[in-house]
Short mmCIF file of C-alpha atoms in Angstrom, two decimals:
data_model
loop_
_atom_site.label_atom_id
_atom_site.label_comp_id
_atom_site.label_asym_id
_atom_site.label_seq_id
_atom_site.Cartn_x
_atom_site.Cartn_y
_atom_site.Cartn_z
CA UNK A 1 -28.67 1.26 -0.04
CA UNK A 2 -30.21 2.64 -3.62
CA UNK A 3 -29.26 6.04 -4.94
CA UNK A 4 -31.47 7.02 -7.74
CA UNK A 5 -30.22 10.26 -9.75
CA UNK A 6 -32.37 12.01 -12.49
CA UNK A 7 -32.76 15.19 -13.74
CA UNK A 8 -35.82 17.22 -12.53
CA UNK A 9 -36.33 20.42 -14.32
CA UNK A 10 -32.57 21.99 -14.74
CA UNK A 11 -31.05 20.11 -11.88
CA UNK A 12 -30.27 16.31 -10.56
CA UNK A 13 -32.68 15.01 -7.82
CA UNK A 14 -31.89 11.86 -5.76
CA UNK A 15 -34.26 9.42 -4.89
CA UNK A 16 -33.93 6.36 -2.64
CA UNK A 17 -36.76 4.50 -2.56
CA UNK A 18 -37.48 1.64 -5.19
CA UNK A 19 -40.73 1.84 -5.13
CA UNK A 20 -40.54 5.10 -7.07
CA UNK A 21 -38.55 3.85 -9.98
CA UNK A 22 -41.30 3.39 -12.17
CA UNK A 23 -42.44 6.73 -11.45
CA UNK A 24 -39.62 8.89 -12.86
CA UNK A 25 -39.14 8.54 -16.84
CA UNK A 26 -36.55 6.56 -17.82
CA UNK A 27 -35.05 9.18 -20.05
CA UNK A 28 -34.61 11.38 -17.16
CA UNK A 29 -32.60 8.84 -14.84
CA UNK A 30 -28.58 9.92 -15.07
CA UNK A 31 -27.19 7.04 -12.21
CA UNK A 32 -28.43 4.25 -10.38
CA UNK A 33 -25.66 2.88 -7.13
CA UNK A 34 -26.40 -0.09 -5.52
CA UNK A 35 -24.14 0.11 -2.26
CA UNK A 36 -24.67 -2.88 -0.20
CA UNK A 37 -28.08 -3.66 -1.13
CA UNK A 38 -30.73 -6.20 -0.60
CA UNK A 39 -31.66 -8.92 -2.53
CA UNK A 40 -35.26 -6.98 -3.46
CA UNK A 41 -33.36 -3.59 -4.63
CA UNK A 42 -30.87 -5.97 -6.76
CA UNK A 43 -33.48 -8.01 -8.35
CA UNK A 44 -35.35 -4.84 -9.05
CA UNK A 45 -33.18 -3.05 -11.21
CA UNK A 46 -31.57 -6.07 -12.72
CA UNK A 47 -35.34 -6.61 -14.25
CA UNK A 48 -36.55 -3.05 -14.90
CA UNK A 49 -33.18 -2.06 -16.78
CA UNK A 50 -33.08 -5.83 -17.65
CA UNK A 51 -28.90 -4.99 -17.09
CA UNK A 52 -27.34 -7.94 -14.93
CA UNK A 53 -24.88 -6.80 -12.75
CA UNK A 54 -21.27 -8.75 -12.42
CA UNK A 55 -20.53 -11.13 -9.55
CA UNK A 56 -17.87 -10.61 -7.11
CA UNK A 57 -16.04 -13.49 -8.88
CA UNK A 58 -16.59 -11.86 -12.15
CA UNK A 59 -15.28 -8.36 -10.93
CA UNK A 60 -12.05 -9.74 -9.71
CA UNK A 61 -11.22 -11.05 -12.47
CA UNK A 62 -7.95 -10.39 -14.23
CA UNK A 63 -8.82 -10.91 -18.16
CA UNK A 64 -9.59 -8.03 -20.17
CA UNK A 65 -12.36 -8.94 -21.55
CA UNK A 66 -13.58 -9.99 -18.07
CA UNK A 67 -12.54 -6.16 -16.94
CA UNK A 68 -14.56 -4.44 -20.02
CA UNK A 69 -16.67 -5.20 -22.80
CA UNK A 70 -18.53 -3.50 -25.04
CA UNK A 71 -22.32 -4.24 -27.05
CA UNK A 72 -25.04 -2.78 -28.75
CA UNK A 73 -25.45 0.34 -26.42
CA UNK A 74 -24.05 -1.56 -23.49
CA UNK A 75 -20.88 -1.19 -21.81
CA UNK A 76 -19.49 -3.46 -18.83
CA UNK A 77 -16.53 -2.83 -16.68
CA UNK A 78 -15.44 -4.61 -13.56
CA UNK A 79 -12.63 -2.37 -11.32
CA UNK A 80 -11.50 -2.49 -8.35
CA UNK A 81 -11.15 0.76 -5.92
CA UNK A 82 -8.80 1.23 -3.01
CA UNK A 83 -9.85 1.69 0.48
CA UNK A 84 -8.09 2.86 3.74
CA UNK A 85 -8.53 0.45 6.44
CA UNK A 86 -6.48 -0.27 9.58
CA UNK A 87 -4.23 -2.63 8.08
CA UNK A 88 -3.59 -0.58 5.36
CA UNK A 89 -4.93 -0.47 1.23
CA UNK A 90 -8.08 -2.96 0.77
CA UNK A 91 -9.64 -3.48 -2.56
CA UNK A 92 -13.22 -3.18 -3.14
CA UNK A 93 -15.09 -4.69 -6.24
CA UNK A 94 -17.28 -2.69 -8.45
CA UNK A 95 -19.40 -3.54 -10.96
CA UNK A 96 -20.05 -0.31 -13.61
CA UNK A 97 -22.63 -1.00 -16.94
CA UNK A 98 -23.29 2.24 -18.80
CA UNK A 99 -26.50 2.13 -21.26
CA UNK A 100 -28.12 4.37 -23.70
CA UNK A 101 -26.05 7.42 -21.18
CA UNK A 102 -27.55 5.96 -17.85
CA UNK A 103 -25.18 4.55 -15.03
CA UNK A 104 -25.21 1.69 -12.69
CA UNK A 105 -23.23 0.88 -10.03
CA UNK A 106 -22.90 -2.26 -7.86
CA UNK A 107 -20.52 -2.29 -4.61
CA UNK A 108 -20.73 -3.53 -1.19
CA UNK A 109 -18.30 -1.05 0.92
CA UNK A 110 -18.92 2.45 0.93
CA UNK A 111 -15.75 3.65 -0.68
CA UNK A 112 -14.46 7.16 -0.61
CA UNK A 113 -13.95 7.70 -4.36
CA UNK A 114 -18.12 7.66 -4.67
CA UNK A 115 -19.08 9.84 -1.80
CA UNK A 116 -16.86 12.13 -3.24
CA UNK A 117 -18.16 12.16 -6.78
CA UNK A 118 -21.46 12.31 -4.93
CA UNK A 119 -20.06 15.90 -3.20
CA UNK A 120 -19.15 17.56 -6.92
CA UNK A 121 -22.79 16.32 -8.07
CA UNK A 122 -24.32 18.14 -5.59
CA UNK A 123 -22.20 21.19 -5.51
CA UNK A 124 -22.66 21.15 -9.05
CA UNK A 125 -26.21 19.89 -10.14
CA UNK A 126 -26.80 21.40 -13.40
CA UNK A 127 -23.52 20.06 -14.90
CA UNK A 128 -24.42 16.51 -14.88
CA UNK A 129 -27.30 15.42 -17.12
CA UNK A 130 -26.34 11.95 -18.42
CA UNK A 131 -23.76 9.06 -16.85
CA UNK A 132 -20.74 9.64 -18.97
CA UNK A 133 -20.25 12.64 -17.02
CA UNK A 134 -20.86 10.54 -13.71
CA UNK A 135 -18.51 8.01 -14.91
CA UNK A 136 -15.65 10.76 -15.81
CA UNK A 137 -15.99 12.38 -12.24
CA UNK A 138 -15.71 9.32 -10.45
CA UNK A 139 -12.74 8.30 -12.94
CA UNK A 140 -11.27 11.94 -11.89
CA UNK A 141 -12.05 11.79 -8.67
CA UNK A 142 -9.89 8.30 -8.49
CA UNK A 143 -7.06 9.57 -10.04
CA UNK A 144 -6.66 12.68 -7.09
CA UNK A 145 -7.24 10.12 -4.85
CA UNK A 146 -4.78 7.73 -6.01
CA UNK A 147 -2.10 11.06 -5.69
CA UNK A 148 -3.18 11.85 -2.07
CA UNK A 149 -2.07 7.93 -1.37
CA UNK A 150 0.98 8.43 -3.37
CA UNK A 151 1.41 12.00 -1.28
CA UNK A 152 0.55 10.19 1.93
CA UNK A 153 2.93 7.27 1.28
CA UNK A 154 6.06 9.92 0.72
CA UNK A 155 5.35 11.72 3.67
CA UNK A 156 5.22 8.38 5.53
CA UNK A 157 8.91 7.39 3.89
CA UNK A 158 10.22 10.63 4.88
CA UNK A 159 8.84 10.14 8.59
CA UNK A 160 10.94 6.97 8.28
CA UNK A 161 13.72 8.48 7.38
CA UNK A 162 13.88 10.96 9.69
CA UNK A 163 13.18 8.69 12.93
CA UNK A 164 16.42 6.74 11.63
CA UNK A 165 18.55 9.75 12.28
CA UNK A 166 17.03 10.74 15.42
CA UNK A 167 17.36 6.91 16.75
CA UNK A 168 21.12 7.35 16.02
CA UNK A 169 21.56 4.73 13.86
CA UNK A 170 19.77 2.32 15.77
CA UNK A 171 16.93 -0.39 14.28
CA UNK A 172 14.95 -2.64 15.29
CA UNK A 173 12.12 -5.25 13.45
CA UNK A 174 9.46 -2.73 13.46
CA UNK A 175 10.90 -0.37 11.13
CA UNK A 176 11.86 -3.59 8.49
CA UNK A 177 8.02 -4.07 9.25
CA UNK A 178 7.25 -0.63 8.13
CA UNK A 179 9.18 -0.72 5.10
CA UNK A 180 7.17 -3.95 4.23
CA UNK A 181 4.33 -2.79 4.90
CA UNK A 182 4.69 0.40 3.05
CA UNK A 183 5.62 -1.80 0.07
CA UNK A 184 2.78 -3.77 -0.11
CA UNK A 185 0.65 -0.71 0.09
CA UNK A 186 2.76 0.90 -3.02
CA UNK A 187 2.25 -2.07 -4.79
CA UNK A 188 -1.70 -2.47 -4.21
CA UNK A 189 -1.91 1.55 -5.40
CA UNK A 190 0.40 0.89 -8.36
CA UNK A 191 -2.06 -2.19 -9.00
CA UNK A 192 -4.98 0.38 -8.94
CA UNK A 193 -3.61 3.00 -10.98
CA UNK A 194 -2.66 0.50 -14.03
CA UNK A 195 -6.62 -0.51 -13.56
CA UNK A 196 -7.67 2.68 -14.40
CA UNK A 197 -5.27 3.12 -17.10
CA UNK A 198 -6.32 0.54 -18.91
CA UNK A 199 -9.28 1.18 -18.09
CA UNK A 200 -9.62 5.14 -19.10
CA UNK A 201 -7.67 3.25 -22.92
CA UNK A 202 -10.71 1.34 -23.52
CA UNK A 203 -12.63 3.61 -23.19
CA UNK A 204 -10.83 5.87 -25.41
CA UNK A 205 -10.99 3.45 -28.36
CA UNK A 206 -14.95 2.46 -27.39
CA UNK A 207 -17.21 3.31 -30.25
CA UNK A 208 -20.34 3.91 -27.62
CA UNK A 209 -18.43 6.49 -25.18
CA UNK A 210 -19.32 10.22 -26.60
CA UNK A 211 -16.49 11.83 -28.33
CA UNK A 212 -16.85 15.12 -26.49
CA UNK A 213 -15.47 12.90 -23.51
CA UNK A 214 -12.53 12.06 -25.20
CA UNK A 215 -10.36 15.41 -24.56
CA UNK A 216 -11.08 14.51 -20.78
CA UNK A 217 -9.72 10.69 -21.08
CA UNK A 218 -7.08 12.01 -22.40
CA UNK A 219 -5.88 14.07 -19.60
CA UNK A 220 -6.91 10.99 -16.99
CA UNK A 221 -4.44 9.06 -19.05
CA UNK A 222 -2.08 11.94 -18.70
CA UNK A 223 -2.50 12.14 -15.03
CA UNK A 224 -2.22 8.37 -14.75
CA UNK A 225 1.28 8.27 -16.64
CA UNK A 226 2.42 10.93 -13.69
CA UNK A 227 1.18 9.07 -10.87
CA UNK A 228 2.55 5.99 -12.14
CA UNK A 229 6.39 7.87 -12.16
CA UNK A 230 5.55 9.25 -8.46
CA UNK A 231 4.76 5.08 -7.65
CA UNK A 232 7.99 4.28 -9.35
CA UNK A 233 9.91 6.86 -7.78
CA UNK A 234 8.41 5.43 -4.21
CA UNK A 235 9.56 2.01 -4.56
CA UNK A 236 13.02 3.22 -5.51
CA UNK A 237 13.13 4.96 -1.97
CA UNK A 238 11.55 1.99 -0.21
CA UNK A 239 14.59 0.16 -1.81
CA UNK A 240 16.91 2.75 -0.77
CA UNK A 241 15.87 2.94 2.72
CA UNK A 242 15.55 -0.52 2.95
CA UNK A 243 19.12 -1.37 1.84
CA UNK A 244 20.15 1.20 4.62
CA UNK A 245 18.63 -0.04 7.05
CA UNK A 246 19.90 -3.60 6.65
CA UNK A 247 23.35 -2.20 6.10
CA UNK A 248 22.99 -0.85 9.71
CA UNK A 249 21.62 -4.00 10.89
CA UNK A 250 24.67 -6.07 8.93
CA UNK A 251 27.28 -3.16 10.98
CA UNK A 252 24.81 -3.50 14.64
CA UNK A 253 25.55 -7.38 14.32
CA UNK A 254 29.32 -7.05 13.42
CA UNK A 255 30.18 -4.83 16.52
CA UNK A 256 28.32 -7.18 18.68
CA UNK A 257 30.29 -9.98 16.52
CA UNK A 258 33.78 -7.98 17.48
CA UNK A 259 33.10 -7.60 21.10
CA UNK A 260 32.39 -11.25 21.10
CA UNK A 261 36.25 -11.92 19.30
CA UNK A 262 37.57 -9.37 21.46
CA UNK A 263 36.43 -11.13 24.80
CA UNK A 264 37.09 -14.71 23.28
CA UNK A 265 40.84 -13.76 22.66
CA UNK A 266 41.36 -12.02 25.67
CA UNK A 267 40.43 -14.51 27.90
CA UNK A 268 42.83 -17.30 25.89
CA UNK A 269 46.06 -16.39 28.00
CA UNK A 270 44.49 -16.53 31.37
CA UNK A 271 42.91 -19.85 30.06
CA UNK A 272 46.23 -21.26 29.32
CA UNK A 273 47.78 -20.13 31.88
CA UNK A 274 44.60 -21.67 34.18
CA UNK A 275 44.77 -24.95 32.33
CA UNK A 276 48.93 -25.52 33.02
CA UNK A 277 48.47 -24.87 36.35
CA UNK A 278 45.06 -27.00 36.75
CA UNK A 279 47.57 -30.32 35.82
CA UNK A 280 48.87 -31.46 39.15
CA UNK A 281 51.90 -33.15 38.15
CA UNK A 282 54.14 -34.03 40.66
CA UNK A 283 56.74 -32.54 39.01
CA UNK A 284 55.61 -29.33 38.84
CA UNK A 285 57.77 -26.59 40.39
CA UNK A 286 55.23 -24.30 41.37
CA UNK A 287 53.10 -26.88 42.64
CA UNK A 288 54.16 -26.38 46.15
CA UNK A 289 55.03 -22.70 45.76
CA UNK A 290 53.80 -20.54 48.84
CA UNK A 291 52.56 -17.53 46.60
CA UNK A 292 51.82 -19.40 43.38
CA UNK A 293 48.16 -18.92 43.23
CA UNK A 294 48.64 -15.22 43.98
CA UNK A 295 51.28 -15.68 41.25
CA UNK A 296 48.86 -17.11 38.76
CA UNK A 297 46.00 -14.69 39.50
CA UNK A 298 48.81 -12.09 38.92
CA UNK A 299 49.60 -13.85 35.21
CA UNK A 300 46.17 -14.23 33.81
CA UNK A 301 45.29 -10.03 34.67
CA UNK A 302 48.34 -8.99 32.85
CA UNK A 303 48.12 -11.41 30.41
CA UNK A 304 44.33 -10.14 29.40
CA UNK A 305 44.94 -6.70 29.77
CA UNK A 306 48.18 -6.96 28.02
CA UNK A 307 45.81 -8.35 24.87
CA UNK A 308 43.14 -5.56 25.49
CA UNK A 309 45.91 -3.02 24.97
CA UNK A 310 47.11 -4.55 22.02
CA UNK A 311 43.96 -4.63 19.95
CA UNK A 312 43.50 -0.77 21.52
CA UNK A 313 46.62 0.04 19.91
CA UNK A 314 45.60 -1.44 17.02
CA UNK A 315 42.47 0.35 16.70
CA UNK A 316 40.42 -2.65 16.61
CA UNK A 317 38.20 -1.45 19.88
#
């Protein structure tokens, strides 16, 4: 899919057909996204800009100057942006090269962070008349993302917490799952939101990004440095609840332990008791006793319940 923005008059028009590049004056165009395209659109804006757009290799990588660079009138970033899917936070590559004010964007998912840029551009046409300020909304539009997530994941803790008290104690591996997987979710948004930040800093100290801008970076970076305490304050509660919850696992497995010792030792008397009596010596008094089995039976109830009433005295049941 192409989206071609440029301004028309006093407002930004779309266009989405290649064909009409070469029709609209390059001075007008404001943003050029490439969302899953083919090879043909690729090809044709690599050589009509004559920009080449990162690989997916490229944009994952973890270097600096792999993440942003800076020449002539040319700058180059590779980020990654988070998307929702079923088994939670996924990351999606994207390749960003702003020249002489004109953006292009490469990705292959439709992530949420661009249609909604897309929605302020069109609720707000006449604002937007070069790609810095395309660049800066999406860059905004990240960042209140990034705190819905954080939102969403401290509603989801407190849902956790909750269902603890109401289960009376009581848990089982699917809660440890949810902890886990609400930590590796926390982590992948922290991972996100440190992208940004460094890469809102670079472009603070670029020489090509319009000072006018800068006032609004600033801010981002602000934002960022909040976010980034709400992610920290997360894990600590993921820890918390975590600890908890294996502290009622630890006490779950020592009462089962207990009843286990409790039974074990209680059944020790009548198991003596059984095991003189199982002998068959001749010289056994009782062996030949006319009520000694009743006798027996007798010794090994009193003798157990006589231990059971010990350790209830004791407070140990």
């Amino acid at each position: 899919m192409l989206r071609i923005y440029y301004k028309k008059n006093t407002r930004l028009a779309k266009e989405s057909d290649v064909e009409l590049l070469r029709e609209i004056p390059i001075e007008s165009l404001v943003w050029v996204d490439l969302q899953n395209p083919t090879i043909q659109e690729k090809v044709t804006i690599e050589t009509y800009f004559d920009i080449k757009y990162s690989s997916e290799e490229e944009s994952q990588e973890i270097e600096s100057s792999s993440r942003f660079s800076e020449m002539d009138n040319e700058i180059i970033i590779n980020s990654n942006f988070l998307s929702i899917t079923a088994d939670g936070f996924a990351y999606n590559p994207v390749s960003i090269i702003l020249e002489k004010g004109i953006l292009f964007t490469y990705r292959d998912d439709d992530i949420k962070t661009f249609s909604e840029s897309v929605k302020k551009i069109k609720a707000n046409p006449t604002l937007y008349i070069n790609g810095y300020q395309i660049l800066s909304t999406v860059l905004e539009t990240c960042i209140d993302q990034d705190a819905d997530l954080i939102e969403n994941i401290a509603k989801e803790i407190a849902d956790l917490n909750r269902s603890l008290k109401a289960t009376n104690e009581r848990v089982d591996e699917d809660d440890l799952l949810k902890i886990s997987s609400l930590q590796s979710d926390n982590m992948m948004l922290r991972e996100n939101i440190i992208d940004k930040q460094r890469l809102l800093s670079s472009l603070i100290k670029s020489s090509i990004f319009p000072q006018e801008f800068m006032g609004v970076l600033k801010i981002m970076i602000k934002d960022i440095s909040s976010l980034l305490e709400h992610n920290k304050f997360a894990f600590e509660r993921l820890e918390y609840l975590q600890d908890t919850f294996m502290g009622l696992i630890n006490i779950e497995q020592n009462r089962i332990i207990k009843i286990f010792t409790v039974a074990t030792v209680a059944f020790m008397p009548p198991t003596l008791i059984a095991s003189i009596y199982g002998m068959n010596f001749e010289g056994m008094p009782e062996l030949h006793w006319q009520y000694g089995y009743v006798a027996a039976i007798f010794f090994m109830i009193i003798s157990s319940l006589g231990t059971l009433f010990y350790f209830r005295k004791k407070n140990w049941l």
